[in-house]
PDB file of C-alpha atoms in Angstrom:
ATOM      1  CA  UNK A 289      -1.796  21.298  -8.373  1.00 73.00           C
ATOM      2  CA  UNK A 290       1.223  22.097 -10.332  1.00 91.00           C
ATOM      3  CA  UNK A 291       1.911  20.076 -14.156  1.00 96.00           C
ATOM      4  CA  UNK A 292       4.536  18.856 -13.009  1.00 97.00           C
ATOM      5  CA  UNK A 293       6.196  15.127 -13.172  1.00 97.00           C
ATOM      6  CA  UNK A 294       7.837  14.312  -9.458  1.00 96.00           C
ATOM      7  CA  UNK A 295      10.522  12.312 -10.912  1.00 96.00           C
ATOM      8  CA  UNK A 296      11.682  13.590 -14.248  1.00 96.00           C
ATOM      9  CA  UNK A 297      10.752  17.128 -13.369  1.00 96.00           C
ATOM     10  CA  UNK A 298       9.258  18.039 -16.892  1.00 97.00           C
ATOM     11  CA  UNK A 299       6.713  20.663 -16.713  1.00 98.00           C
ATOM     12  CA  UNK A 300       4.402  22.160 -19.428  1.00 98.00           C
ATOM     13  CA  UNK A 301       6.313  23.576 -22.811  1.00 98.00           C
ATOM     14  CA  UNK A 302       5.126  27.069 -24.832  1.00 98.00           C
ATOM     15  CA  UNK A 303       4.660  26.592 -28.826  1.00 99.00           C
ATOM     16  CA  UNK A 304       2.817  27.889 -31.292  1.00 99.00           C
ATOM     17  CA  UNK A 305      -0.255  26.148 -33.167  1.00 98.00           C
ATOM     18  CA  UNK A 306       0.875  27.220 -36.714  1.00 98.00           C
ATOM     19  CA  UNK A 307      -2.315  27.062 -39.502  1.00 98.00           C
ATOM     20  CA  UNK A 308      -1.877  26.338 -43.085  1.00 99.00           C
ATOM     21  CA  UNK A 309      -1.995  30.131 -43.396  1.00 99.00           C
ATOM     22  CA  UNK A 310       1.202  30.366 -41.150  1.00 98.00           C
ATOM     23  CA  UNK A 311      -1.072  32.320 -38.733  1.00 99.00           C
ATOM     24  CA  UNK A 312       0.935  31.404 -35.169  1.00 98.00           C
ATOM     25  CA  UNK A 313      -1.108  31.536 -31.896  1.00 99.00           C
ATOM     26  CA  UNK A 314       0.145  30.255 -28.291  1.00 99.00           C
ATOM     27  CA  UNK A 315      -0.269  27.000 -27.345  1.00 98.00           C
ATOM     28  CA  UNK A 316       1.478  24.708 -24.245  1.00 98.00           C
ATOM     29  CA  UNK A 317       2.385  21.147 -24.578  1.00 98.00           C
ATOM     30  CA  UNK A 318       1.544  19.469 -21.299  1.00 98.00           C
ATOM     31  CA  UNK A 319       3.180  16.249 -20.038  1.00 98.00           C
ATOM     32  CA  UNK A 320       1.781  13.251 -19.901  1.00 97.00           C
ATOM     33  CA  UNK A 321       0.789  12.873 -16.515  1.00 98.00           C
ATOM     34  CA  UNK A 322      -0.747  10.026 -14.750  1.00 96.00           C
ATOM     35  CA  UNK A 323      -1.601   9.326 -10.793  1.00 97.00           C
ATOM     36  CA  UNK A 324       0.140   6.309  -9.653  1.00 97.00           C
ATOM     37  CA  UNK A 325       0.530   4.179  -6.454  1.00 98.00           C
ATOM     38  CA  UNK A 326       3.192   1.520  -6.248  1.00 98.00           C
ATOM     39  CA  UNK A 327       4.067  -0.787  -3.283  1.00 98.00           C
ATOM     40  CA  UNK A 328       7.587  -0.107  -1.915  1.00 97.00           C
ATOM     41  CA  UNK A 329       8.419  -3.575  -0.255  1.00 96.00           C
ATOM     42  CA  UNK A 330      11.555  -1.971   1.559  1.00 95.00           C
ATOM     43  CA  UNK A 331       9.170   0.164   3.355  1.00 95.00           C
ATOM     44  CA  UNK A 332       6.349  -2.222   3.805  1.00 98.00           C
ATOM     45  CA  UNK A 333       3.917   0.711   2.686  1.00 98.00           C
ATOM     46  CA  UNK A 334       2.220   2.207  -0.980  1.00 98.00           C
ATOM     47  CA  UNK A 335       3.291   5.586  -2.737  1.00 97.00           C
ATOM     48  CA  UNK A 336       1.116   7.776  -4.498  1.00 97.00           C
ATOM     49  CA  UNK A 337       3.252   9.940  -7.774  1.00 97.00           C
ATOM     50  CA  UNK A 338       2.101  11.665  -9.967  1.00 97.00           C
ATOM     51  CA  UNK A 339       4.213  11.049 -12.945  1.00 98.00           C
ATOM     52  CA  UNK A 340       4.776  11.216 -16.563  1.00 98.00           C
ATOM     53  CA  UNK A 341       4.754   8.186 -18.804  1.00 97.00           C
ATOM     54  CA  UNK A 342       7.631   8.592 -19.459  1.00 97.00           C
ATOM     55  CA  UNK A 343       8.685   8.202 -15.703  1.00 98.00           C
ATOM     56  CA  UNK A 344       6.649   5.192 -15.383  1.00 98.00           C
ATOM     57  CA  UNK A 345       9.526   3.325 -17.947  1.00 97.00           C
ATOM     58  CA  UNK A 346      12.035   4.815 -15.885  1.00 97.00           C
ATOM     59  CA  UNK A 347      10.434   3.219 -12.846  1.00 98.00           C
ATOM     60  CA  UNK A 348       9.965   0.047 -15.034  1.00 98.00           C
ATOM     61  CA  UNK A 349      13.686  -0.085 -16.059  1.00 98.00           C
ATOM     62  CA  UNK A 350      15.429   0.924 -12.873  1.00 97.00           C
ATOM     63  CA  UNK A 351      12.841  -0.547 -10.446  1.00 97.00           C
ATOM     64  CA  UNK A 352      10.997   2.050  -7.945  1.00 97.00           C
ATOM     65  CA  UNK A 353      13.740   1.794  -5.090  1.00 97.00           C
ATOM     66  CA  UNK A 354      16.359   3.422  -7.374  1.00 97.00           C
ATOM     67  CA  UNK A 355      14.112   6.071  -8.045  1.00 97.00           C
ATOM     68  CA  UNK A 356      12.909   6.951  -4.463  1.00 97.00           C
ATOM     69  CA  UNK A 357      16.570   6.842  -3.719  1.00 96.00           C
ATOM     70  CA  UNK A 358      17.607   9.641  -6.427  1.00 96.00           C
ATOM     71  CA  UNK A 359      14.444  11.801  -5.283  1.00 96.00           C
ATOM     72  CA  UNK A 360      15.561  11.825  -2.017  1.00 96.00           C
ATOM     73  CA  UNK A 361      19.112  12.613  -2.889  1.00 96.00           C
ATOM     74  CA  UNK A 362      17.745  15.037  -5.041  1.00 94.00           C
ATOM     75  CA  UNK A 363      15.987  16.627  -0.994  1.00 94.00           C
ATOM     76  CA  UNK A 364      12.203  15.538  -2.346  1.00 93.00           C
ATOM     77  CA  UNK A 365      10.301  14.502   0.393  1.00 91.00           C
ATOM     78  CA  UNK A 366       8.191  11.627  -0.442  1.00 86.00           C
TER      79      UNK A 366
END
């Protein structure tokens, strides 16, 4: 299963872990993923994401109906 958050889209980043020596050696930065379910009253039924946190405060702020709505202008199928 891909790193990947199904609303914002973010996906794991490529750095370097630098030591005090300045010695650089590859490294990703993951998102912060978590498995969620929420209950969509419109359609009487629960949907499993998995999202990043910082999803779950979009979904907080905009409510989850605005989100499934931009997903599925955006063609996800959910």
């Amino acid at each position: 299963m891909a790193r990947v958050c199904m609303v914002t889209g973010k996906k794991p980043m490529v750095g370097n872990n630098v030591s005090h020596a300045n010695n650089r050696t590859k490294r990703r930065f993951l998102p912060n993923l978590q498995n969620r379910k929420f209950w969509v009253e419109s359609e009487n039924r629960w949907v499993s994401m998995r999202i990043t946190n910082n999803a779950l405060r979009t979904i907080d702020k905009n409510g989850i109906d605005a989100v499934l709505a931009g997903m599925r202008a955006d063609g996800q199928k959910i």
